[in-house]
Short mmCIF file of C-alpha atoms in Angstrom, two decimals:
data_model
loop_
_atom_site.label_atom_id
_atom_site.label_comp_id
_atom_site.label_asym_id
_atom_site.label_seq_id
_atom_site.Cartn_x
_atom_site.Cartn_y
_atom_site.Cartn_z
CA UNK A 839 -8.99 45.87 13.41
CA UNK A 840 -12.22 47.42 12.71
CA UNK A 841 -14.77 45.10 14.00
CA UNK A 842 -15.12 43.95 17.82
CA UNK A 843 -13.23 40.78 18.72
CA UNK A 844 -15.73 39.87 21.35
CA UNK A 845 -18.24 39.18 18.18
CA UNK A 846 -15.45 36.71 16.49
CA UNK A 847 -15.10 34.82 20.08
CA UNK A 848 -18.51 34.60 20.43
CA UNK A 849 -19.21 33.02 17.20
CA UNK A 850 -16.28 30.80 17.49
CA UNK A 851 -17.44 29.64 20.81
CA UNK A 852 -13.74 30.37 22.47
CA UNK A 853 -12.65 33.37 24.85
CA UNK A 854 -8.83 33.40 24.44
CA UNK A 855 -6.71 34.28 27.69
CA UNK A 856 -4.35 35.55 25.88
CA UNK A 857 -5.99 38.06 23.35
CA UNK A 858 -2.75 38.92 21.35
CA UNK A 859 -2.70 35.16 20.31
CA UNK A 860 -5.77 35.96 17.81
CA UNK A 861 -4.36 39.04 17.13
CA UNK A 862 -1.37 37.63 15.33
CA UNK A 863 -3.61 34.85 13.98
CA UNK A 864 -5.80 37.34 12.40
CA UNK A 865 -2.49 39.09 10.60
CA UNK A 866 -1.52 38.65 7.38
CA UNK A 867 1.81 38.65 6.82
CA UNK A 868 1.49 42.27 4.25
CA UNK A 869 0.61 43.67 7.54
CA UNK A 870 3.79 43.11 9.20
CA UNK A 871 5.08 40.71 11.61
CA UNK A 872 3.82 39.20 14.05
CA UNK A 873 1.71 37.93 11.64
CA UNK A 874 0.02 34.24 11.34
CA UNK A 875 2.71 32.31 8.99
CA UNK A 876 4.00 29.81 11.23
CA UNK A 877 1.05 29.80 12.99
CA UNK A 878 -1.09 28.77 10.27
CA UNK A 879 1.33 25.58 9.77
CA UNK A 880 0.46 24.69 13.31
CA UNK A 881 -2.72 25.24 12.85
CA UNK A 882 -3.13 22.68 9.66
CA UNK A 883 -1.42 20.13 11.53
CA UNK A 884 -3.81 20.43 14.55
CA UNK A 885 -6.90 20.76 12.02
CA UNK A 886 -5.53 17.81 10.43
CA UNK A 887 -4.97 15.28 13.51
CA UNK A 888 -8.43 16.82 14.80
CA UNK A 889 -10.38 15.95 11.80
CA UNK A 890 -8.53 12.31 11.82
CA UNK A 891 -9.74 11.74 15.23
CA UNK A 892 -13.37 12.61 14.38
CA UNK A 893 -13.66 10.15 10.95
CA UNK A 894 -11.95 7.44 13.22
CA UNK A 895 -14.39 7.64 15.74
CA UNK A 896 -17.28 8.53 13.10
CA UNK A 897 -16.82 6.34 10.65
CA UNK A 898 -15.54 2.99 11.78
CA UNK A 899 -16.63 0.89 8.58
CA UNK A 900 -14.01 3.25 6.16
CA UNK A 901 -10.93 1.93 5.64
CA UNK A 902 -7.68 4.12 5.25
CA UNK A 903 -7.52 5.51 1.92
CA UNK A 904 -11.30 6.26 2.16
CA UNK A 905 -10.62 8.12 5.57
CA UNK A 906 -7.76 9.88 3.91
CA UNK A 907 -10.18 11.36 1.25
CA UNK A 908 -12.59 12.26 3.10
CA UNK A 909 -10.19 14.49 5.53
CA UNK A 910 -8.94 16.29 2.28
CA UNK A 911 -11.90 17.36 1.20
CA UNK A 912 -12.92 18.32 4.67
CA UNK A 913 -9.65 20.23 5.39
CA UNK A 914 -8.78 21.72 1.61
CA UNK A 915 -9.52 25.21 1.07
CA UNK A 916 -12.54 25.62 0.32
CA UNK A 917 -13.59 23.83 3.32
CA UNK A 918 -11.83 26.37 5.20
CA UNK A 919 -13.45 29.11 3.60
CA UNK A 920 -16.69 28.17 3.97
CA UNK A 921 -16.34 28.40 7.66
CA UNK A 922 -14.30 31.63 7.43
CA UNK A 923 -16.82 33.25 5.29
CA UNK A 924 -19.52 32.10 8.14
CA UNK A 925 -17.92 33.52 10.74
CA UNK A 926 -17.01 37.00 9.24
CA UNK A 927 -13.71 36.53 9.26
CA UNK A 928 -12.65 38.98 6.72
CA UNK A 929 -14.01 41.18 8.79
CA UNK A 930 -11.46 41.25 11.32
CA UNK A 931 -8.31 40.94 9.24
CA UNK A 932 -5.36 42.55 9.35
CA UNK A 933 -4.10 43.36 6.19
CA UNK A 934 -1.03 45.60 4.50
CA UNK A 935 -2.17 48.44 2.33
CA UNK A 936 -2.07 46.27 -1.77
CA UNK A 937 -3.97 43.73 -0.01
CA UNK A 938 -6.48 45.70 1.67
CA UNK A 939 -7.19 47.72 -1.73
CA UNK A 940 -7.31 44.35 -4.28
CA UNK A 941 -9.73 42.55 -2.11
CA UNK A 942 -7.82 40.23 0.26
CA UNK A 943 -9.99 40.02 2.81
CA UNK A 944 -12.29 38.07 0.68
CA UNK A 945 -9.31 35.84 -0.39
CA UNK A 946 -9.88 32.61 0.00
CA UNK A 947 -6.68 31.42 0.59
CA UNK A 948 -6.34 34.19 3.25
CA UNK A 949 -9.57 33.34 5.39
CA UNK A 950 -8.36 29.72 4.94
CA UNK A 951 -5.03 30.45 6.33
CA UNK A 952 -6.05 32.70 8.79
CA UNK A 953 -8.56 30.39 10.02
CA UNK A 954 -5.99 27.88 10.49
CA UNK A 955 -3.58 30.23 12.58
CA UNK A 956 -6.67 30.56 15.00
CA UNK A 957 -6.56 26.89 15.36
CA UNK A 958 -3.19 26.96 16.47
CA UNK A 959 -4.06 30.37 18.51
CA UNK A 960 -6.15 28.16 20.34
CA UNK A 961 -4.21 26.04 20.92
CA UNK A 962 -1.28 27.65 22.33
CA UNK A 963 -4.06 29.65 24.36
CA UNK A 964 -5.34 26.80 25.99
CA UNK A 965 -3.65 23.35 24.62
CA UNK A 966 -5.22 20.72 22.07
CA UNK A 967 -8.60 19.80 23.86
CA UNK A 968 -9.55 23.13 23.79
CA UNK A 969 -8.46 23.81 20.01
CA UNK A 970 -10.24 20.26 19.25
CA UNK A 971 -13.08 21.67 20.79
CA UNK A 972 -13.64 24.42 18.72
CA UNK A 973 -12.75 22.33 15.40
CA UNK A 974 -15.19 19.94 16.12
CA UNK A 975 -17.94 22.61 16.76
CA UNK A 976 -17.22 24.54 13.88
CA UNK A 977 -16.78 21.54 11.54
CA UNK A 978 -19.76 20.11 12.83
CA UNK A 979 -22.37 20.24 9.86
CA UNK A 980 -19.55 19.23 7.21
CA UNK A 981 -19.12 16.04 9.39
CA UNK A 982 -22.53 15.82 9.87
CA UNK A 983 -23.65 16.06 5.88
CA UNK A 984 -21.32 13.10 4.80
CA UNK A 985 -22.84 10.35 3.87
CA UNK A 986 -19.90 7.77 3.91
CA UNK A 987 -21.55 5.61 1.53
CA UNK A 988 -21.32 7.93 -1.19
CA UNK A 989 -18.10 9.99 0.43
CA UNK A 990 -15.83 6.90 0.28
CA UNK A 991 -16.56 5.77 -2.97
CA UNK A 992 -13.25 5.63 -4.97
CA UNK A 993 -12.75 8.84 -7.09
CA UNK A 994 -13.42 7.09 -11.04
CA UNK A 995 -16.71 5.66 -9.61
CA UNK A 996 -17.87 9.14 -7.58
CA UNK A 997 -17.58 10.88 -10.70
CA UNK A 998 -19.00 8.57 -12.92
CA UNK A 999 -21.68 8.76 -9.93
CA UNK A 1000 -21.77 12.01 -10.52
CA UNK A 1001 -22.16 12.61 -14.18
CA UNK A 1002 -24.85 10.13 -14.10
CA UNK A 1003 -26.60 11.88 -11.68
CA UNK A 1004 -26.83 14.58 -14.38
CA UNK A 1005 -27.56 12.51 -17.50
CA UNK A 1006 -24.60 13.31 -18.65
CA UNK A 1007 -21.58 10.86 -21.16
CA UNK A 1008 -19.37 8.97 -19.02
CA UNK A 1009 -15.81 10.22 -18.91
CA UNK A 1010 -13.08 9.02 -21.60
CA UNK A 1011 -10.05 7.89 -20.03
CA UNK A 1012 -6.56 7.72 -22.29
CA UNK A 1013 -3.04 6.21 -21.22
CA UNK A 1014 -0.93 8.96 -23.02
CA UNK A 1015 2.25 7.58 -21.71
CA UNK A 1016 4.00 5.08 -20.13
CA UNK A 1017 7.72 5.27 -19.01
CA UNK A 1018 10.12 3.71 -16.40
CA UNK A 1019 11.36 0.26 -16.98
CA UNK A 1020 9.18 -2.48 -16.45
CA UNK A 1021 9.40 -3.25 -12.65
CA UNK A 1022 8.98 0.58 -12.09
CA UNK A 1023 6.63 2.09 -14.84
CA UNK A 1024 4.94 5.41 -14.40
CA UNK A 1025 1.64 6.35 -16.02
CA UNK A 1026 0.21 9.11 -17.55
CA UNK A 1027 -3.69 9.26 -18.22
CA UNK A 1028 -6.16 11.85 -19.46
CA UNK A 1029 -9.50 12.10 -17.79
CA UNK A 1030 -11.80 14.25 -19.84
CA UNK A 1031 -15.62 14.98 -19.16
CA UNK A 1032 -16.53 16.65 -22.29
CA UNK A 1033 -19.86 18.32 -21.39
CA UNK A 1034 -18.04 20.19 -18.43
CA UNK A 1035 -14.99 20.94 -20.58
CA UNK A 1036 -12.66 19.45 -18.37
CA UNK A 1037 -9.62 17.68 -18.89
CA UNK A 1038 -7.38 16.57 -16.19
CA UNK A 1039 -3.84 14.24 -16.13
CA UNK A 1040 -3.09 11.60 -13.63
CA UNK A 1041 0.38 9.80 -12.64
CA UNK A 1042 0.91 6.45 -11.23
CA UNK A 1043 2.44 3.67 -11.00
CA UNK A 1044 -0.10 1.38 -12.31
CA UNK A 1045 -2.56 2.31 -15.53
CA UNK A 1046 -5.75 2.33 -12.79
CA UNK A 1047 -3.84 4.46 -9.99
CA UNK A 1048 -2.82 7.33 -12.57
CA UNK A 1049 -6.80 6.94 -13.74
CA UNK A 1050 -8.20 7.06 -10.16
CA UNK A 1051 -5.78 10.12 -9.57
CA UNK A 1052 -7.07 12.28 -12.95
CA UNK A 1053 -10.56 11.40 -12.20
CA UNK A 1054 -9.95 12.50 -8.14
CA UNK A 1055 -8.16 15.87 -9.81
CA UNK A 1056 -11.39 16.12 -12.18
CA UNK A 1057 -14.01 15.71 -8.73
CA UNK A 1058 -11.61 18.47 -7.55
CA UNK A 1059 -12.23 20.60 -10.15
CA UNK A 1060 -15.88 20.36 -10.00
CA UNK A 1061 -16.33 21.00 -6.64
CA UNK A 1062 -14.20 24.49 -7.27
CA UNK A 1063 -16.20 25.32 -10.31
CA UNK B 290 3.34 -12.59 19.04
CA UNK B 291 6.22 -14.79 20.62
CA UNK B 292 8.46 -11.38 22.82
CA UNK B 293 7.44 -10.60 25.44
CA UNK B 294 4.77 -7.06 25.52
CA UNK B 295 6.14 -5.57 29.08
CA UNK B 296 9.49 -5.08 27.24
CA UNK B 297 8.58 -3.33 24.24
CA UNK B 298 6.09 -0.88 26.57
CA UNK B 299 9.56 -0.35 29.27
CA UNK B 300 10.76 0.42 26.08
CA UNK B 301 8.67 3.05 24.59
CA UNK B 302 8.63 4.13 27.85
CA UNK B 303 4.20 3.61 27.91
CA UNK B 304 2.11 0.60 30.21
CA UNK B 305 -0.97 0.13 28.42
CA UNK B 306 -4.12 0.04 30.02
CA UNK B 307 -5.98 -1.37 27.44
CA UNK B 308 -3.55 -3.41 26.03
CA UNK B 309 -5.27 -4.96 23.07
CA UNK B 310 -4.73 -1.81 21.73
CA UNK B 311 -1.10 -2.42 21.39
CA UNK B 312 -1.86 -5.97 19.90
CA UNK B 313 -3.73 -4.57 17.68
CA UNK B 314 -1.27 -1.58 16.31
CA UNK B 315 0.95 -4.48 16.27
CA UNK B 316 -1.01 -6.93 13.61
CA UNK B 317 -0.42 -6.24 10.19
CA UNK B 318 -3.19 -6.92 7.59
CA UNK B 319 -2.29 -9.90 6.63
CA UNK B 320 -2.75 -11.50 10.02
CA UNK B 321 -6.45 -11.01 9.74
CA UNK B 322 -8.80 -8.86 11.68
CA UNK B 323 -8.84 -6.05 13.59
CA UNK B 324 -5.21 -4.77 12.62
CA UNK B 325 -3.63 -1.91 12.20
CA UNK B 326 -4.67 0.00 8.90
CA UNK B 327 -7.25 2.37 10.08
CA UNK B 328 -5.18 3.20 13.50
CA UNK B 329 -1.73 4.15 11.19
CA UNK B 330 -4.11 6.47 9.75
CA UNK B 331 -4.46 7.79 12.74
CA UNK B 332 -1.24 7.58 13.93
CA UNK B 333 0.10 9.45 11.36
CA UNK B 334 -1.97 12.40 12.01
CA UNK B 335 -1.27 12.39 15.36
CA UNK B 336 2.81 11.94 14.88
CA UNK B 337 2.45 14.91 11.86
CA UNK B 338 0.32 17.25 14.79
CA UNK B 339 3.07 16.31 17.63
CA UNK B 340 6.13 17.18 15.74
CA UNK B 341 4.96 19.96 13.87
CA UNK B 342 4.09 21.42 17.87
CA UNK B 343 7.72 20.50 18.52
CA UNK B 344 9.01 22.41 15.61
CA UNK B 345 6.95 25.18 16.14
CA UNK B 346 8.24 25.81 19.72
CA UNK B 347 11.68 24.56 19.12
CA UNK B 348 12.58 26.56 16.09
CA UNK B 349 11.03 30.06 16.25
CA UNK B 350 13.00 31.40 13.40
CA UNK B 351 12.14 28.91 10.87
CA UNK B 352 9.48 29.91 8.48
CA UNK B 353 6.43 27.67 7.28
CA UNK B 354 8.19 26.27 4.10
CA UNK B 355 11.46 24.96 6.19
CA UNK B 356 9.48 23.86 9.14
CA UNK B 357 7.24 21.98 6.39
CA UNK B 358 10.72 20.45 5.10
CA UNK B 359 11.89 19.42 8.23
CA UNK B 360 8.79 17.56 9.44
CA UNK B 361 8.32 15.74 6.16
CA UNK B 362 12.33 14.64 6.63
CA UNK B 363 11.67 13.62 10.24
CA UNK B 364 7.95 11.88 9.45
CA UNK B 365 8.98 10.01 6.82
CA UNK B 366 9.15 6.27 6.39
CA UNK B 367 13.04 6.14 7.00
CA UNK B 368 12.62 8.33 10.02
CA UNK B 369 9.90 5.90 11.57
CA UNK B 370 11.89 2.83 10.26
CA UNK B 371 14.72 3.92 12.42
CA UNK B 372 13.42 4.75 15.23
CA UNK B 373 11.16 0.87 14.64
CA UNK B 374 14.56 -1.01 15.07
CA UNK B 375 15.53 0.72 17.48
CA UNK B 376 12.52 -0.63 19.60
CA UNK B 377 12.91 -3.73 18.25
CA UNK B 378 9.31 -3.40 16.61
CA UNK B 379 9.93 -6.31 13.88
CA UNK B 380 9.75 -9.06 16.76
CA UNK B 381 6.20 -7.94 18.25
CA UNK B 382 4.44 -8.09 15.16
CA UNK B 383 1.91 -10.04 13.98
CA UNK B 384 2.24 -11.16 10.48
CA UNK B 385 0.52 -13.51 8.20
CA UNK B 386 2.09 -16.39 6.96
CA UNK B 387 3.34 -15.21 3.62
CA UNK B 388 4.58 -12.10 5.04
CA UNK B 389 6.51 -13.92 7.87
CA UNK B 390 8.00 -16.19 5.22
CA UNK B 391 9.13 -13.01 3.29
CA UNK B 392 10.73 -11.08 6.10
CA UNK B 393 7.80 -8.93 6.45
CA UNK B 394 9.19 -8.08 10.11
CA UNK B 395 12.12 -6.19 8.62
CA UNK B 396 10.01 -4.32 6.01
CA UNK B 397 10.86 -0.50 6.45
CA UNK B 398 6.62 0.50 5.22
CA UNK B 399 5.17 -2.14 7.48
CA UNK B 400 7.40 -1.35 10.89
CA UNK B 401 6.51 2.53 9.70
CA UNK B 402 3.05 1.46 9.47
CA UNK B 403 2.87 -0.59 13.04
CA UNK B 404 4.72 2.32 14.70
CA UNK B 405 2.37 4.59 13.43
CA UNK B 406 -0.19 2.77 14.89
CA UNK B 407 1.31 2.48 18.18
CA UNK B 408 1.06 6.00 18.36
CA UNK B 409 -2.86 6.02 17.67
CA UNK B 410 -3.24 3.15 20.09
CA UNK B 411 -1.86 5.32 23.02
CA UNK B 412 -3.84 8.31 21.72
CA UNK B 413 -7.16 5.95 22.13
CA UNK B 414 -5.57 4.51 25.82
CA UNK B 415 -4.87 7.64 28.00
CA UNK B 416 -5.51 10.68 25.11
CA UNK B 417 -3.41 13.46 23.19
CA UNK B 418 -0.86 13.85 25.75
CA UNK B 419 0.08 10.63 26.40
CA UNK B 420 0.30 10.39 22.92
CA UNK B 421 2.54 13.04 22.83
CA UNK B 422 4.67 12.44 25.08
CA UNK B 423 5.76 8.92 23.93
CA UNK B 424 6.51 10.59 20.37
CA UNK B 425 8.53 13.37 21.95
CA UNK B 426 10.20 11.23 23.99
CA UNK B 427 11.05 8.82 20.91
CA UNK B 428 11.96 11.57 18.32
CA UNK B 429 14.10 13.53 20.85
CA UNK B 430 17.67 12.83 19.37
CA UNK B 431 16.39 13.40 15.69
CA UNK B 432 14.92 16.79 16.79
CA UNK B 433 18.09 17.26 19.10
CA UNK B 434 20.48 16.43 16.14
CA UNK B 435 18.47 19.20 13.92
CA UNK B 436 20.96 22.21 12.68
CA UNK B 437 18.28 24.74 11.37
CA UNK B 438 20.99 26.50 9.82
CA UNK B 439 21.04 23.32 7.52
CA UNK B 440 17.99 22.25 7.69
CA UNK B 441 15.86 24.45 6.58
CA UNK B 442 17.83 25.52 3.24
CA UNK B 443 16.25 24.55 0.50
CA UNK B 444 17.03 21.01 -1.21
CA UNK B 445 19.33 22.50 -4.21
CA UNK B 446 21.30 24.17 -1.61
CA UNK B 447 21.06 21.78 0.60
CA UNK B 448 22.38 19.16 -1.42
CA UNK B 449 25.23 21.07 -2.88
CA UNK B 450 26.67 22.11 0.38
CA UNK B 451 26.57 18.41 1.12
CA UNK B 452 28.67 17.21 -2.07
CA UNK B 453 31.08 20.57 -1.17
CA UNK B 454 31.59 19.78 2.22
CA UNK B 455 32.74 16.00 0.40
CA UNK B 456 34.90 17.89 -2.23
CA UNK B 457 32.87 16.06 -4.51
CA UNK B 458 31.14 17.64 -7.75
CA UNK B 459 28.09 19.77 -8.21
CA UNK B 460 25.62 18.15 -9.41
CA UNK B 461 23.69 18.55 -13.54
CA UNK B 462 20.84 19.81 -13.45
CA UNK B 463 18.97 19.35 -17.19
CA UNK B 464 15.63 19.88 -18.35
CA UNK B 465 14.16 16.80 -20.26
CA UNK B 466 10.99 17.94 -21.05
CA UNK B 467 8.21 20.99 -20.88
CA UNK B 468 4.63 19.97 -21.44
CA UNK B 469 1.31 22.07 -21.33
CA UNK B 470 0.29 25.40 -22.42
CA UNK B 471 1.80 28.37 -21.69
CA UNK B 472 -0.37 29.49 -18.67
CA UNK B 473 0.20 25.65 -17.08
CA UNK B 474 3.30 24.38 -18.17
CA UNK B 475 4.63 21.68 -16.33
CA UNK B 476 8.60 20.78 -16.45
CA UNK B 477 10.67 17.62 -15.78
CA UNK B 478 14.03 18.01 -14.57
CA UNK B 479 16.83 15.80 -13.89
CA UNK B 480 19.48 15.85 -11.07
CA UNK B 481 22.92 13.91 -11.85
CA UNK B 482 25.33 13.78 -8.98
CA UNK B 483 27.98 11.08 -11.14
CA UNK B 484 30.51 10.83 -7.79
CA UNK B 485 27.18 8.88 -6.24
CA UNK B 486 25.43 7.33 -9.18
CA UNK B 487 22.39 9.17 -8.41
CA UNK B 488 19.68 10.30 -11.01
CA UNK B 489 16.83 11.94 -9.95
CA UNK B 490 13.59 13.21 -11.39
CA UNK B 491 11.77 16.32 -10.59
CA UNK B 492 8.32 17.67 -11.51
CA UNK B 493 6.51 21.24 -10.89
CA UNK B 494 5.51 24.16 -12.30
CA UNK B 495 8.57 25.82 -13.06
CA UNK B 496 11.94 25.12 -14.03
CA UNK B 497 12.82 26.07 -10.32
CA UNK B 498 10.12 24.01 -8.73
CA UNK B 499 11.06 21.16 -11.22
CA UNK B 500 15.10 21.03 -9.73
CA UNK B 501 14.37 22.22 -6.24
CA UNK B 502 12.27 18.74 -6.37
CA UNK B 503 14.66 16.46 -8.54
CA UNK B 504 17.34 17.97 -5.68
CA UNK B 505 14.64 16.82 -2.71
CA UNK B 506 15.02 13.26 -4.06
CA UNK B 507 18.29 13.02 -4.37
CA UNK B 508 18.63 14.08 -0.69
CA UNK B 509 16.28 11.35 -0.02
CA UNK B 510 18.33 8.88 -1.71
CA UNK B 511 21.56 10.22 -0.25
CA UNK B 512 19.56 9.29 3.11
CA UNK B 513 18.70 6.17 2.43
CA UNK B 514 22.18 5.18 1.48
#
């Protein structure tokens, strides 16, 4: 680990007791073990349950499903990225040889993960008010920046929100199948935006959940692009 | 709410100090407001944090993937349900009228649901690990009664060492259909087990990923049964 772990801590705002703890949280598993598989399971869980607390106590006009939304878009990868990439992360990786030469460190789904794993280093350094602390400082300005008005807005009317917002044609939605017997139908519908060129299915089991779910999996593909 | 409160808290083995919180975690949506929806969001966070911590320290040899298995088996609806009637949840609830008239008590989602939010309420009373302990303390056997050796296989394996150990036939797996382009096909897959009557359907990326899930189902049915 070429860069000084004193630098990380400081920018995390956490000394750990136990130093080895963010060793193996920083190792990814082409390095050898211990590395930070398991604890980067932890670690989601605890992000999870952390960033639940703070939209309950936040944001007590949204209902579930709106709460629910807003924690996956808070807690998906790129999220998680973001805040690795702030904090140097790559930087102090730990990586096998292939990984090290093809780039991993800027992976995202390796800063994601290992940022997780130092969630759950945290934790097991110090238990879950300390590892909540340091969530809710780091995720701080992403809490901050929502606007819950717009944020819990179901996901056909965000994007058609969004489009609009950019002069651009409303989406075309298409049923392109139906099947299940009648008292358990599944459906299958299209969501395409044409002037971004994307095209996205849905499932469920009504015609307006499988449209809510391509239009949520089109918002998701905007916000990678 | 016509039992008696003090018994179902000796019960979980928690006294309220604030115990409107408990009334509340115990009124469904239908009884009017506040109720429970925005603390089962909570709740569930909160359960999914505590037994993933459980896991984690329980079962040090179990990778991500299998502990990710065996908390989605032991989170689940069924798993909650249980552990509901075992506290006797359905007679502390507070339903509307339709919902009484329909057995709403006995409902598997909404006793799911109200435990759930049980779990947030003592989270907001005394904090994390209060929280924590009361779900330890209530998941205990079904963490106790955990073979990892079993557990953690994978569901195709899983399930055919099931219908083995019941000298009972393997089950058919057969692709019904392949749709997408080459680069993101997507495959359905059935699962027959004929000595049950079960037929599943699987979906994912792969013909693997398709029967490994159509094989998760059928273990969930097998479950439920």
């Amino acid at each position: 680990m070429a860069a000084n772990l004193d630098r990380l801590q400081r920018s995390v705002g956490y000394q750990f007791t136990d130093r080895a703890l963010l060793e193996q949280a920083l190792t990814h598993r082409s390095f050898g073990l211990p590395n930070n598989e398991r604890l980067e399971f932890l670690g989601d869980s605890i992000l999870n349950c952390v960033v639940a607390i703070a939209l309950f106590e936040r944001f007590g006009e949204l209902r579930e499903g709106e709460m629910s939304r807003l924690r996956a878009s808070l807690v998906c990868q790129d999220g998680l990225h973001g805040i690795a990439r702030e904090l140097d992360l790559g930087e102090y990786l730990r990586l096998g040889e292939g990984e090290l030469k093809s780039g991993g460190f800027r992976r995202p789904s390796i800063l994601a993960d290992a940022l997780e794993a130092m969630f759950a280093a945290v934790f097991l350094d110090q238990g879950f008010d300390a590892a909540k602390t340091v969530i809710d400082r780091l995720y701080a300005p992403l809490i901050a920046a929502i606007d819950p008005r717009v944020a819990a807005k179901d996901p056909k009317t965000a994007l058609q929100e969004y489009l609009q917002g950019r002069k651009m044609a409303l989406p075309t939605y298409t049923t392109v199948k139906v099947h299940g017997e009648a008292h358990a139908q599944e459906f299958e519908v299209t969501c395409e935006v044409n002037a971004l060129k994307i095209r996205t299915t849905g499932r469920g089991a009504s015609r307006r959940a499988a449209e809510q779910q391509s239009a949520e999996n089109a918002l998701a593909q905007l916000r990678k692009s």
